[in-house]
Short mmCIF file of C-alpha atoms and ligand atoms in Angstrom, two decimals:
data_model
loop_
_atom_site.label_atom_id
_atom_site.label_comp_id
_atom_site.label_asym_id
_atom_site.label_seq_id
_atom_site.Cartn_x
_atom_site.Cartn_y
_atom_site.Cartn_z
CA UNK Z 243 164.47 71.93 89.88
CA UNK Z 244 163.19 68.52 89.10
CA UNK Z 245 165.36 65.74 87.76
CA UNK Z 246 163.12 64.78 84.59
CA UNK Z 247 162.96 68.65 83.62
CA UNK Z 248 164.09 69.75 80.09
CA UNK Z 249 167.13 72.22 80.21
CA UNK Z 250 169.11 73.74 77.53
CA UNK Z 251 172.69 72.64 78.19
CA UNK Z 252 174.72 73.67 75.01
CA UNK Z 253 174.47 76.37 72.08
CA UNK Z 254 176.50 76.96 69.10
CA UNK Z 255 176.54 78.86 65.85
CA UNK Z 256 178.59 79.03 62.74
CA UNK Z 257 180.91 82.17 62.61
CA UNK Z 258 179.97 84.46 59.61
CA UNK Z 259 182.32 86.70 57.67
CA UNK Z 260 180.38 89.24 55.61
CA UNK Z 261 177.24 87.34 55.84
CA UNK Z 262 179.09 84.14 54.58
CA UNK Z 263 180.13 81.04 56.56
CA UNK Z 264 183.80 81.61 57.49
CA UNK Z 265 184.65 78.21 56.78
CA UNK Z 266 182.72 77.47 53.30
CA UNK Z 267 180.15 74.50 53.38
CA UNK Z 268 177.14 72.92 52.44
CA UNK Z 269 174.25 73.20 54.62
CA UNK Z 270 174.78 69.62 55.91
CA UNK Z 271 178.39 70.50 56.77
CA UNK Z 272 177.13 73.76 58.58
CA UNK Z 273 174.64 71.80 60.71
CA UNK Z 274 177.33 69.23 61.35
CA UNK Z 275 179.78 71.90 62.58
CA UNK Z 276 177.11 73.35 64.97
CA UNK Z 277 176.08 70.30 66.25
CA UNK Z 278 179.45 69.25 67.39
CA UNK Z 279 180.51 72.53 68.86
CA UNK Z 280 177.00 72.84 70.82
CA UNK Z 281 177.36 69.08 71.99
CA UNK Z 282 181.25 69.85 72.97
CA UNK Z 283 179.72 72.66 75.08
CA UNK Z 284 177.34 70.14 76.90
CA UNK Z 285 179.87 67.40 77.42
CA UNK Z 286 178.04 65.28 75.24
CA UNK Z 287 178.86 63.47 71.78
CA UNK Z 288 176.75 62.78 68.62
CA UNK Z 289 176.28 59.14 70.01
CA UNK Z 290 174.40 60.72 72.99
CA UNK Z 291 171.80 62.24 70.44
CA UNK Z 292 168.50 60.23 70.56
CA UNK Z 293 166.17 63.04 69.46
CA UNK Z 294 166.88 64.95 65.95
CA UNK Z 295 164.91 68.14 65.43
CA UNK Z 296 165.21 70.38 62.37
CA UNK Z 297 163.56 72.48 59.41
CA UNK Z 298 165.41 73.83 56.72
CA UNK Z 299 164.87 74.88 53.07
CA UNK Z 300 167.94 72.96 51.85
CA UNK Z 301 167.68 69.82 49.15
CA UNK Z 302 164.23 70.56 48.20
CA UNK Z 303 163.19 68.82 46.07
CA UNK Z 304 165.24 65.85 47.05
CA UNK Z 305 166.82 64.94 50.20
CA UNK Z 306 165.60 67.91 52.03
CA UNK Z 307 161.98 66.66 51.87
CA UNK Z 308 162.82 64.18 54.88
CA UNK Z 309 165.30 66.43 56.53
CA UNK Z 310 165.59 64.51 60.17
CA UNK Z 311 166.06 61.33 58.10
CA UNK Z 312 168.83 62.93 55.68
CA UNK Z 313 170.68 64.63 58.69
CA UNK Z 314 170.64 61.40 60.70
CA UNK Z 315 172.43 59.62 57.76
CA UNK Z 316 175.02 62.24 57.72
CA UNK Z 317 175.65 62.62 61.00
CA UNK Z 318 175.78 58.83 61.69
CA UNK Z 319 173.20 58.69 64.31
CA UNK Z 320 169.96 56.79 64.73
CA UNK Z 321 167.25 59.38 66.66
CA UNK Z 322 164.37 57.80 67.83
CA UNK Z 323 162.44 60.88 68.09
CA UNK Z 324 162.16 62.92 64.94
CA UNK Z 325 160.80 66.27 64.31
CA UNK Z 326 160.99 68.03 60.98
CA UNK Z 327 158.23 70.49 62.02
CA UNK Z 328 158.43 73.31 59.58
CA UNK Z 329 155.93 76.20 60.48
CA UNK Z 330 158.61 78.83 58.94
CA UNK Z 331 161.20 80.73 60.76
CA UNK Z 332 159.52 80.00 63.97
CA UNK Z 333 159.95 76.35 63.79
CA UNK Z 334 163.00 76.10 66.21
CA UNK Z 335 160.92 77.62 69.17
CA UNK Z 336 158.38 75.19 68.32
CA UNK Z 337 161.08 72.39 68.22
CA UNK Z 338 162.19 73.48 71.70
CA UNK Z 339 158.77 73.23 72.92
CA UNK Z 340 158.55 69.68 71.53
CA UNK Z 341 161.91 68.55 72.53
CA UNK Z 342 161.13 69.69 76.17
CA UNK Z 343 157.90 67.55 76.14
CA UNK Z 344 159.74 64.45 74.60
CA UNK Z 345 162.47 64.68 77.34
CA UNK Z 346 160.18 65.28 80.06
CA UNK Z 347 157.73 62.30 78.95
CA UNK Z 348 160.88 60.06 78.47
CA UNK Z 349 160.89 59.56 75.19
CA UNK Z 350 164.51 60.47 74.47
CA UNK Z 351 167.51 61.73 76.65
CA UNK Z 352 169.39 64.21 74.50
CA UNK Z 353 167.31 66.44 71.80
CA UNK Z 354 169.57 68.14 69.15
CA UNK Z 355 167.98 71.11 67.69
CA UNK Z 356 169.89 72.11 64.44
CA UNK Z 357 169.70 74.64 61.42
CA UNK Z 358 172.02 75.41 58.47
CA UNK Z 359 171.82 77.53 55.24
CA UNK Z 360 174.42 78.40 52.89
CA UNK Z 361 171.97 80.65 50.87
CA UNK Z 362 174.27 83.62 50.69
CA UNK Z 363 177.23 81.70 49.44
CA UNK Z 364 175.20 79.69 46.90
CA UNK Z 365 173.06 82.83 45.86
CA UNK Z 366 170.05 80.58 46.57
CA UNK Z 367 167.66 82.84 48.29
CA UNK Z 368 164.48 82.87 45.95
CA UNK Z 369 160.97 82.54 47.14
CA UNK Z 370 159.35 84.44 44.03
CA UNK Z 371 159.44 81.05 41.97
CA UNK Z 372 156.68 79.55 44.20
CA UNK Z 373 154.57 77.47 41.96
CA UNK Z 374 151.05 78.82 41.30
CA UNK Z 375 149.61 75.25 42.83
CA UNK Z 376 146.75 74.69 45.26
CA UNK Z 377 146.18 77.77 47.61
CA UNK Z 378 149.18 79.84 45.68
CA UNK Z 379 147.04 80.11 42.72
CA UNK Z 380 145.44 82.99 44.07
CA UNK Z 381 148.70 84.71 45.15
CA UNK Z 382 151.53 84.01 42.78
CA UNK Z 383 149.94 85.12 39.64
CA UNK Z 384 149.59 88.63 40.95
CA UNK Z 385 153.33 89.03 41.39
CA UNK Z 386 153.46 89.74 45.09
CA UNK Z 387 157.02 89.90 46.10
CA UNK Z 388 157.52 87.34 48.70
CA UNK Z 389 158.00 87.54 51.36
CA UNK Z 390 158.25 91.23 51.69
CA UNK Z 391 154.94 92.12 49.96
CA UNK Z 392 152.98 90.39 52.54
CA UNK Z 393 154.66 92.30 55.39
CA UNK Z 394 154.07 95.60 53.33
CA UNK Z 395 150.66 94.92 53.21
CA UNK Z 396 150.30 94.69 56.97
CA UNK Z 397 152.64 97.53 57.54
CA UNK Z 398 150.13 99.76 55.23
CA UNK Z 399 147.10 98.60 57.15
CA UNK Z 400 148.77 99.18 60.61
CA UNK Z 401 149.68 102.65 59.55
CA UNK Z 402 145.98 103.19 58.35
CA UNK Z 403 144.43 101.93 61.56
CA UNK Z 404 146.82 103.45 64.05
CA UNK Z 405 148.63 106.24 62.34
CA UNK Z 406 151.97 104.45 62.68
CA UNK Z 407 154.58 106.26 60.67
CA UNK Z 408 157.52 104.96 58.67
CA UNK Z 409 159.89 106.70 61.17
CA UNK Z 410 158.48 104.38 63.82
CA UNK Z 411 159.29 101.49 61.91
CA UNK Z 412 162.82 102.98 61.14
CA UNK Z 413 163.29 103.14 65.10
CA UNK Z 414 163.23 99.28 64.75
CA UNK Z 415 166.06 99.25 62.09
CA UNK Z 416 168.21 101.83 63.69
CA UNK Z 417 167.98 99.92 67.06
CA UNK Z 418 168.77 96.90 65.56
CA UNK Z 419 171.83 98.12 63.89
CA UNK Z 420 173.16 99.59 67.16
CA UNK Z 421 173.11 96.53 68.89
CA UNK Z 422 174.85 94.67 65.95
CA UNK Z 423 177.33 97.53 66.44
CA UNK Z 424 178.14 96.11 69.75
CA UNK Z 425 178.46 92.53 68.47
CA UNK Z 426 181.37 91.59 66.81
CA UNK Z 427 179.67 88.67 65.25
CA UNK Z 428 177.01 90.73 63.20
CA UNK Z 429 176.86 91.21 59.57
CA UNK Z 430 176.26 95.09 59.45
CA UNK Z 431 177.60 96.96 62.10
CA UNK Z 432 177.76 100.48 60.65
CA UNK Z 433 175.39 103.03 62.66
CA UNK Z 434 172.28 104.16 60.59
CA UNK Z 435 169.88 106.89 61.43
CA UNK Z 436 166.26 107.04 60.69
CA UNK Z 437 166.89 109.26 57.95
CA UNK Z 438 168.88 106.51 56.53
CA UNK Z 439 166.02 104.13 56.56
CA UNK Z 440 163.56 106.55 55.22
CA UNK Z 441 166.03 107.39 52.23
CA UNK Z 442 166.91 103.65 51.32
CA UNK Z 443 165.40 102.47 48.07
CA UNK Z 444 161.74 101.37 48.54
CA UNK Z 445 161.31 97.68 48.12
CA UNK Z 446 157.67 97.35 48.36
CA UNK Z 447 155.66 100.33 49.77
CA UNK Z 448 155.95 101.38 52.53
CA UNK Z 449 159.00 98.95 53.33
CA UNK Z 450 162.46 100.24 52.22
CA UNK Z 451 165.63 98.34 51.97
CA UNK Z 452 166.57 98.83 55.71
CA UNK Z 453 163.35 97.85 56.63
CA UNK Z 454 164.09 94.13 55.65
CA UNK Z 455 166.32 91.38 56.89
CA UNK Z 456 169.49 90.70 55.81
CA UNK Z 457 170.42 87.60 53.26
CA UNK Z 458 173.24 85.80 54.98
CA UNK Z 459 174.36 82.25 55.59
CA UNK Z 460 174.21 80.64 58.90
CA UNK Z 461 174.01 77.89 61.21
CA UNK Z 462 172.85 76.85 65.03
CA UNK Z 463 172.48 74.19 67.16
CA UNK Z 464 170.96 73.87 70.56
CA UNK Z 465 171.19 70.76 73.10
CA UNK Z 466 168.47 69.69 75.40
CA UNK Z 467 168.58 67.28 77.93
CA UNK Z 468 167.16 66.51 81.36
CA UNK Z 469 168.22 68.48 84.44
CA UNK Z 470 170.00 65.46 86.25
CA UNK Z 471 172.23 65.14 83.37
CA UNK Z 472 173.12 68.78 83.53
CA UNK Z 473 173.78 68.69 87.23
CA UNK Z 474 176.04 65.78 86.47
CA UNK Z 475 177.76 67.84 83.89
CA UNK Z 476 178.15 70.89 86.31
CA UNK Z 477 176.60 73.13 83.58
CA UNK Z 478 174.68 76.15 83.98
CA UNK Z 479 171.18 74.81 82.66
CA UNK Z 480 168.69 77.23 81.08
CA UNK Z 481 165.29 75.86 82.04
CA UNK Z 482 162.14 75.68 79.22
CA UNK Z 483 159.32 77.07 81.57
CA UNK Z 484 156.51 77.77 78.79
CA UNK Z 485 156.20 77.22 75.20
CA UNK Z 486 152.92 77.64 72.66
CA UNK Z 487 152.58 77.68 68.94
CA UNK Z 488 149.67 78.79 66.65
CA UNK Z 489 149.21 79.55 62.90
CA UNK Z 490 146.50 81.46 61.28
CA UNK Z 491 146.97 81.55 57.45
CA UNK Z 492 149.60 81.15 54.83
CA UNK Z 493 148.10 83.38 51.99
CA UNK Z 494 148.53 86.89 53.07
CA UNK Z 495 144.96 87.63 52.17
CA UNK Z 496 143.59 85.03 54.45
CA UNK Z 497 145.36 86.84 57.53
CA UNK Z 498 142.53 87.30 60.01
CA UNK Z 499 143.50 90.84 60.77
CA UNK Z 500 146.57 92.61 58.94
CA UNK Z 501 146.98 94.99 61.86
CA UNK Z 502 147.15 92.35 64.69
CA UNK Z 503 149.69 89.34 64.73
CA UNK Z 504 147.01 87.01 65.99
CA UNK Z 505 149.53 83.69 65.88
CA UNK Z 506 151.50 85.35 68.39
CA UNK Z 507 148.73 86.58 70.84
CA UNK Z 508 147.66 82.71 70.49
CA UNK Z 509 151.07 81.35 71.16
CA UNK Z 510 152.40 83.57 73.79
CA UNK Z 511 149.12 83.41 75.97
CA UNK Z 512 149.68 79.46 75.97
CA UNK Z 513 153.62 80.00 76.70
CA UNK Z 514 152.89 82.50 79.92
CA UNK Z 515 149.98 80.15 81.29
CA UNK Z 516 152.15 77.13 80.88
CA UNK Z 517 155.17 79.15 82.44
CA UNK Z 518 152.93 80.61 85.24
CA UNK Z 519 154.54 84.20 84.92
CA UNK Z 520 153.38 87.38 84.03
CA UNK Z 521 155.01 90.21 81.75
CA UNK Z 522 156.79 91.84 85.07
CA UNK Z 523 158.80 88.54 85.39
CA UNK Z 524 160.43 88.60 81.90
CA UNK Z 525 163.83 90.38 82.03
CA UNK Z 526 164.61 90.03 78.28
CA UNK Z 527 162.71 89.51 74.93
CA UNK Z 528 164.25 88.45 71.64
CA UNK Z 529 161.56 88.26 68.76
CA UNK Z 530 161.83 87.32 64.94
CA UNK Z 531 162.38 90.70 62.63
CA UNK Z 532 162.20 89.59 59.46
CA UNK Z 533 161.14 93.23 58.45
CA UNK Z 534 160.67 96.15 60.70
CA UNK Z 535 156.76 95.62 60.93
CA UNK Z 536 157.27 92.28 62.51
CA UNK Z 537 158.93 93.51 65.44
CA UNK Z 538 156.37 96.36 65.79
CA UNK Z 539 153.39 93.63 65.30
CA UNK Z 540 155.00 91.24 67.67
CA UNK Z 541 155.60 93.64 70.52
CA UNK Z 542 151.97 94.48 70.36
CA UNK Z 543 150.85 90.91 70.05
CA UNK Z 544 152.95 89.64 73.05
CA UNK Z 545 151.42 92.52 75.35
CA UNK Z 546 154.34 94.37 75.82
CA UNK Z 547 152.96 97.44 73.88
CA UNK Z 548 149.19 98.13 73.56
CA UNK Z 549 147.42 97.16 70.35
CA UNK Z 550 148.45 100.25 67.91
CA UNK Z 551 150.63 101.65 70.38
CA UNK Z 552 153.70 99.68 68.88
CA UNK Z 553 155.12 102.75 66.90
CA UNK Z 554 154.99 104.91 70.21
CA UNK Z 555 156.58 101.99 72.17
CA UNK Z 556 159.88 101.61 70.02
CA UNK Z 557 160.24 105.73 69.68
CA UNK Z 558 163.04 107.50 71.39
CA UNK Z 559 165.57 104.67 71.24
CA UNK Z 560 163.60 102.45 74.02
CA UNK Z 561 164.56 99.14 72.24
CA UNK Z 562 168.01 100.28 71.55
CA UNK Z 563 171.20 99.69 73.49
CA UNK Z 564 170.74 101.88 76.78
CA UNK Z 565 166.96 101.89 76.26
CA UNK Z 566 164.37 100.84 78.85
CA UNK Z 567 163.43 97.80 76.83
CA UNK Z 568 166.52 95.85 75.55
CA UNK Z 569 165.30 93.85 72.45
CA UNK Z 570 166.95 91.74 70.07
CA UNK Z 571 170.46 92.30 71.55
CA UNK Z 572 172.62 90.67 69.00
CA UNK Z 573 171.35 92.72 65.97
CA UNK Z 574 168.50 90.83 65.13
CA UNK Z 575 167.81 89.29 61.53
CA UNK Z 576 167.91 93.16 60.32
CA UNK Z 577 171.76 93.61 61.16
CA UNK Z 578 173.21 90.35 62.70
CA UNK Z 579 172.30 87.48 59.93
CA UNK Z 580 169.23 86.28 58.63
CA UNK Z 581 169.71 82.53 57.01
CA UNK Z 582 166.40 82.18 55.40
CA UNK Z 583 165.19 80.91 58.77
CA UNK Z 584 166.15 82.69 61.85
CA UNK Z 585 164.34 81.38 64.74
CA UNK Z 586 167.17 79.02 66.24
CA UNK Z 587 169.28 82.66 66.75
CA UNK Z 588 166.80 83.94 68.84
CA UNK Z 589 167.00 81.22 71.41
CA UNK Z 590 170.96 81.22 71.17
CA UNK Z 591 171.27 84.88 72.04
CA UNK Z 592 168.75 84.37 74.91
CA UNK Z 593 170.59 81.49 76.34
CA UNK Z 594 173.91 83.51 76.08
CA UNK Z 595 172.35 86.47 77.60
CA UNK Z 596 171.17 84.02 80.47
CA UNK Z 597 174.57 82.77 80.93
CA UNK Z 598 176.09 86.24 81.14
CA UNK Z 599 178.54 85.31 78.59
CA UNK Z 600 178.23 87.84 75.44
CA UNK Z 601 180.19 91.02 75.29
CA UNK Z 602 180.09 93.23 78.55
CA UNK Z 603 179.07 96.04 76.09
CA UNK Z 604 175.84 94.35 75.28
CA UNK Z 605 175.21 92.20 78.33
CA UNK Z 606 171.78 92.76 79.90
CA UNK Z 607 172.46 92.47 83.68
CA UNK Z 608 170.92 89.56 85.64
CA UNK Z 609 168.60 88.16 83.11
CA UNK Z 610 166.77 85.31 85.02
CA UNK Z 611 163.96 84.80 82.71
CA UNK Z 612 163.61 85.44 79.08
CA UNK Z 613 160.92 85.30 76.42
CA UNK Z 614 161.57 84.11 72.76
CA UNK Z 615 159.13 84.67 70.03
CA UNK Z 616 159.41 83.28 66.66
CA UNK Z 617 157.31 84.11 63.38
CA UNK Z 618 157.18 82.15 60.22
CA UNK Z 619 155.89 82.51 56.82
CA UNK Z 620 154.24 85.72 56.08
CA UNK Z 621 153.00 86.69 59.66
CA UNK Z 622 151.71 83.07 59.44
CA UNK Z 623 152.90 81.27 62.24
CA UNK Z 624 154.26 81.92 66.01
CA UNK Z 625 155.90 80.34 68.20
CA UNK Z 626 157.06 81.43 71.95
CA UNK Z 627 159.44 79.97 74.63
CA UNK Z 628 159.94 81.37 78.06
CA UNK Z 629 163.21 80.39 79.57
CA UNK Z 630 164.50 80.57 83.12
CA UNK Z 631 167.67 79.89 85.06
CA UNK Z 632 165.74 78.14 87.92
CA UNK D 134 158.97 85.91 29.97
CA UNK D 135 155.60 84.36 30.73
CA UNK D 136 153.75 85.30 34.20
CA UNK D 137 153.17 82.33 36.30
CA UNK D 138 149.85 80.77 35.43
CA UNK D 139 147.71 78.93 38.18
CA UNK D 140 147.99 75.41 38.01
CA UNK D 141 144.19 74.94 37.94
CA UNK D 142 142.76 71.83 40.10
CA UNK D 143 139.24 70.10 40.42
CA UNK D 144 138.53 72.53 43.20
CA UNK D 145 139.40 75.82 41.46
CA UNK D 146 138.46 74.92 38.12
CA UNK D 147 134.99 76.74 38.14
CA UNK D 148 136.61 79.79 39.53
CA UNK D 149 139.13 80.03 36.61
CA UNK D 150 136.23 78.91 34.13
CA UNK D 151 133.95 81.80 35.26
CA UNK D 152 136.87 84.40 34.90
CA UNK D 153 137.45 83.48 31.17
CA UNK D 154 133.54 84.43 30.71
CA UNK D 155 134.30 87.76 32.68
CA UNK D 156 132.38 86.48 35.66
CA UNK D 157 133.75 86.45 39.24
CA UNK D 158 132.45 83.83 41.45
CA UNK D 159 132.54 82.87 45.21
CA UNK D 160 132.10 79.78 47.41
CA UNK D 161 129.12 80.36 49.68
CA UNK D 162 127.73 78.21 52.48
CA UNK D 163 124.21 77.42 52.57
CA UNK D 164 124.33 76.54 56.47
CA UNK D 165 125.36 79.79 57.43
CA UNK D 166 125.00 81.92 54.67
CA UNK D 167 128.46 83.37 54.32
CA UNK D 168 130.66 83.60 51.27
CA UNK D 169 134.55 82.90 51.56
CA UNK D 170 137.69 83.14 49.08
CA UNK D 171 139.46 81.32 47.61
CA UNK D 172 137.10 78.35 47.34
CA UNK D 173 137.32 75.64 49.92
CA UNK D 174 135.85 72.17 50.30
CA UNK D 175 134.35 72.85 54.01
CA UNK D 176 133.07 76.30 55.05
CA UNK D 177 135.84 78.15 57.20
CA UNK D 178 133.09 80.00 59.09
CA UNK D 179 130.93 76.97 60.14
CA UNK D 180 132.76 73.92 58.73
CA UNK D 181 129.60 72.88 56.83
CA UNK D 182 130.20 70.90 53.50
CA UNK D 183 127.07 72.23 52.10
CA UNK D 184 128.43 74.77 49.60
CA UNK D 185 127.43 76.55 46.34
CA UNK D 186 129.10 78.91 43.72
CA UNK D 187 127.38 82.33 43.60
CA UNK D 188 127.88 85.23 41.45
CA UNK D 189 129.82 88.17 43.13
CA UNK D 190 128.96 91.64 42.29
CA UNK D 191 132.13 92.82 41.86
CA UNK D 192 132.38 95.43 43.98
CA UNK D 193 134.32 96.18 47.00
CA UNK D 194 136.91 98.45 49.04
CA UNK D 195 140.52 98.54 49.66
CA UNK D 196 141.70 96.62 52.67
CA UNK D 197 145.09 97.28 52.22
CA UNK D 198 147.82 97.79 49.41
CA UNK D 199 151.39 97.68 48.55
CA UNK D 200 153.57 99.16 45.57
CA UNK D 201 155.87 96.70 44.48
CA UNK D 202 158.79 98.66 43.25
CA UNK D 203 160.94 95.55 43.17
CA UNK D 204 159.20 93.02 41.02
CA UNK D 205 158.50 89.30 42.09
CA UNK D 206 161.02 87.80 39.44
CA UNK D 207 161.69 88.65 35.93
CA UNK D 208 158.22 87.89 34.77
CA UNK D 209 156.93 90.99 36.58
CA UNK D 210 159.84 93.31 35.44
CA UNK D 211 157.97 95.19 32.67
CA UNK D 212 155.12 95.98 34.92
CA UNK D 213 157.07 97.36 37.85
CA UNK D 214 156.18 99.32 39.90
CA UNK D 215 152.63 97.91 40.20
CA UNK D 216 150.18 97.99 43.07
CA UNK D 217 148.70 94.97 44.82
CA UNK D 218 145.83 95.38 47.14
CA UNK D 219 143.75 93.07 49.14
CA UNK D 220 140.26 94.11 48.34
CA UNK D 221 137.26 93.33 51.03
CA UNK D 222 134.19 92.43 48.66
CA UNK D 223 130.77 93.40 49.49
CA UNK D 224 130.05 89.83 49.83
CA UNK D 225 132.45 89.92 52.79
CA UNK D 226 135.59 87.84 51.91
CA UNK D 227 138.90 89.42 51.24
CA UNK D 228 140.99 88.63 48.14
CA UNK D 229 144.24 89.61 46.50
CA UNK D 230 143.84 91.67 43.30
CA UNK D 231 146.16 94.28 41.40
CA UNK D 232 144.75 97.73 41.00
CA UNK D 233 144.76 98.78 37.09
CA UNK D 234 147.88 100.88 36.24
CA UNK D 235 145.78 104.00 35.48
CA UNK D 236 144.59 104.20 38.83
CA UNK D 237 147.69 103.23 40.84
CA UNK D 238 148.58 106.93 42.12
CA UNK D 239 145.37 107.47 43.50
CA UNK D 240 145.05 104.19 45.65
CA UNK D 241 144.06 104.76 49.41
CA UNK D 242 142.60 102.07 51.93
CA UNK D 243 139.07 102.55 52.23
CA UNK D 244 138.55 103.50 48.46
CA UNK D 245 135.77 101.87 46.43
CA UNK D 246 136.74 99.63 43.71
CA UNK D 247 134.95 97.49 41.01
CA UNK D 248 136.26 94.40 39.27
CA UNK D 249 137.99 94.48 35.90
CA UNK D 250 138.76 91.75 33.97
CA UNK D 251 141.94 91.60 32.32
CA UNK D 252 143.32 89.21 29.86
CA UNK D 253 146.90 88.43 29.88
CA UNK D 254 148.91 85.46 28.15
CA UNK D 255 145.47 83.39 27.70
CA UNK D 256 144.70 84.14 31.37
CA UNK D 257 141.78 86.33 32.44
CA UNK D 258 142.61 87.68 36.12
CA UNK D 259 140.21 89.79 38.21
CA UNK D 260 141.90 93.15 38.66
CA UNK D 261 140.18 96.15 40.19
CA UNK D 262 139.71 99.63 39.34
CA UNK D 263 138.99 102.70 41.48
CA UNK D 264 135.23 103.51 41.72
CA UNK D 265 131.96 102.09 42.69
CA UNK D 266 129.85 100.03 40.14
ZN1 ZN P 106 129.15 78.05 56.57
#
């Protein structure tokens, strides 16, 4: 371990009750609480933070347009590295890559990556009203329900090309719910069956209600610093071994291939190359599950499943608790929480699994290397991080 | 409730103006000969800026589709359920559209479609109907 390497030394998330923050608050309050909790865990304070990374949907139009600037003021800090990269829900995997680079290059010493949303409490989740300006002139006037409609178009194409079925997709929702059942912090914990998923109301054909992520509040924070500092604190550091990002489109009609998640292929290829590991080395995978089809496309794009073979791959409980390929071990966006942008929670779950500190029922043994992949927009962007214990 | 209208800008004005005349036009590249959709300033295939508008034949096939049972907001409530498709035009580019309601039940990926200009609230939109030209 080299002293200048970037390591994760603190994580925190906001406790939820029925999908709402247990302690009511604005997005800024939620962020502040999570930041303090993650810094406490790392033995640091806000006064140590000199790099701030965030993406969000609060305060737009208004103070949210310059989110790191607004947050710096609210937190009383003056970071010298600001990163408000927003490529959708995958932004936080991109932030972690950027933070690692900033620390390794000596641009900052302590990076804080944060997210907060009170969308459920405020009943503010509404993407349907995207104004039909610029490129959206060619999507919004058609009434595509967003974001679900774009994912539905991808699911339909995947079914057509590869014979994927609604039952295959349902397996993903069932597995996520089973993991959530083992996670006291998860929002939806009652078991569901494939039949339940198929019988749920259709939202945008072929996707039904249980193919869709939850709408909840949420907040999270991650603290990254150099390895030498982590040693001094006696912490169990998590290394950022590889990262990569890509984006291919915003409007769904411009997606290069609706049955193939090109952004995830591009991002993960770079992350694997940087980390210098192959798929065999990965002990745990956490991927963004905005919809069941997202998980299926991601498993193929990352190279864990064959192209077109995602449905077969997830069948027979393979990604559920006790299956051969544990995935989204907190219940995911489908059943744990989905506060608008979910990417930070993939990283938090991976870190806790690697430290061996989740509930025994859902703890994966000996996770030394984990792969986290976020997806943003409408299958638009992808960012991969490969984390390791050493 | 009125549906969201495109906020037309100088780059897209010719497209929307042509629709009012019941014509579907595309940007095409003189350098590489390939058309694209929606209209760009630089060819997304070869990065030339030597572009021109061409008249599309208005025919293509369904690349994918979805039935929006839950509409995109109040403005679309009266239409639901409605079928949104991505169509591959015979000129090559793919575009989003809606399939006319009469054909909604027969939609399948790969089926041939033809443009059908539909006037709604002072706006002409290029819907598609099943069947070749
Ligand atoms: Zn060209």
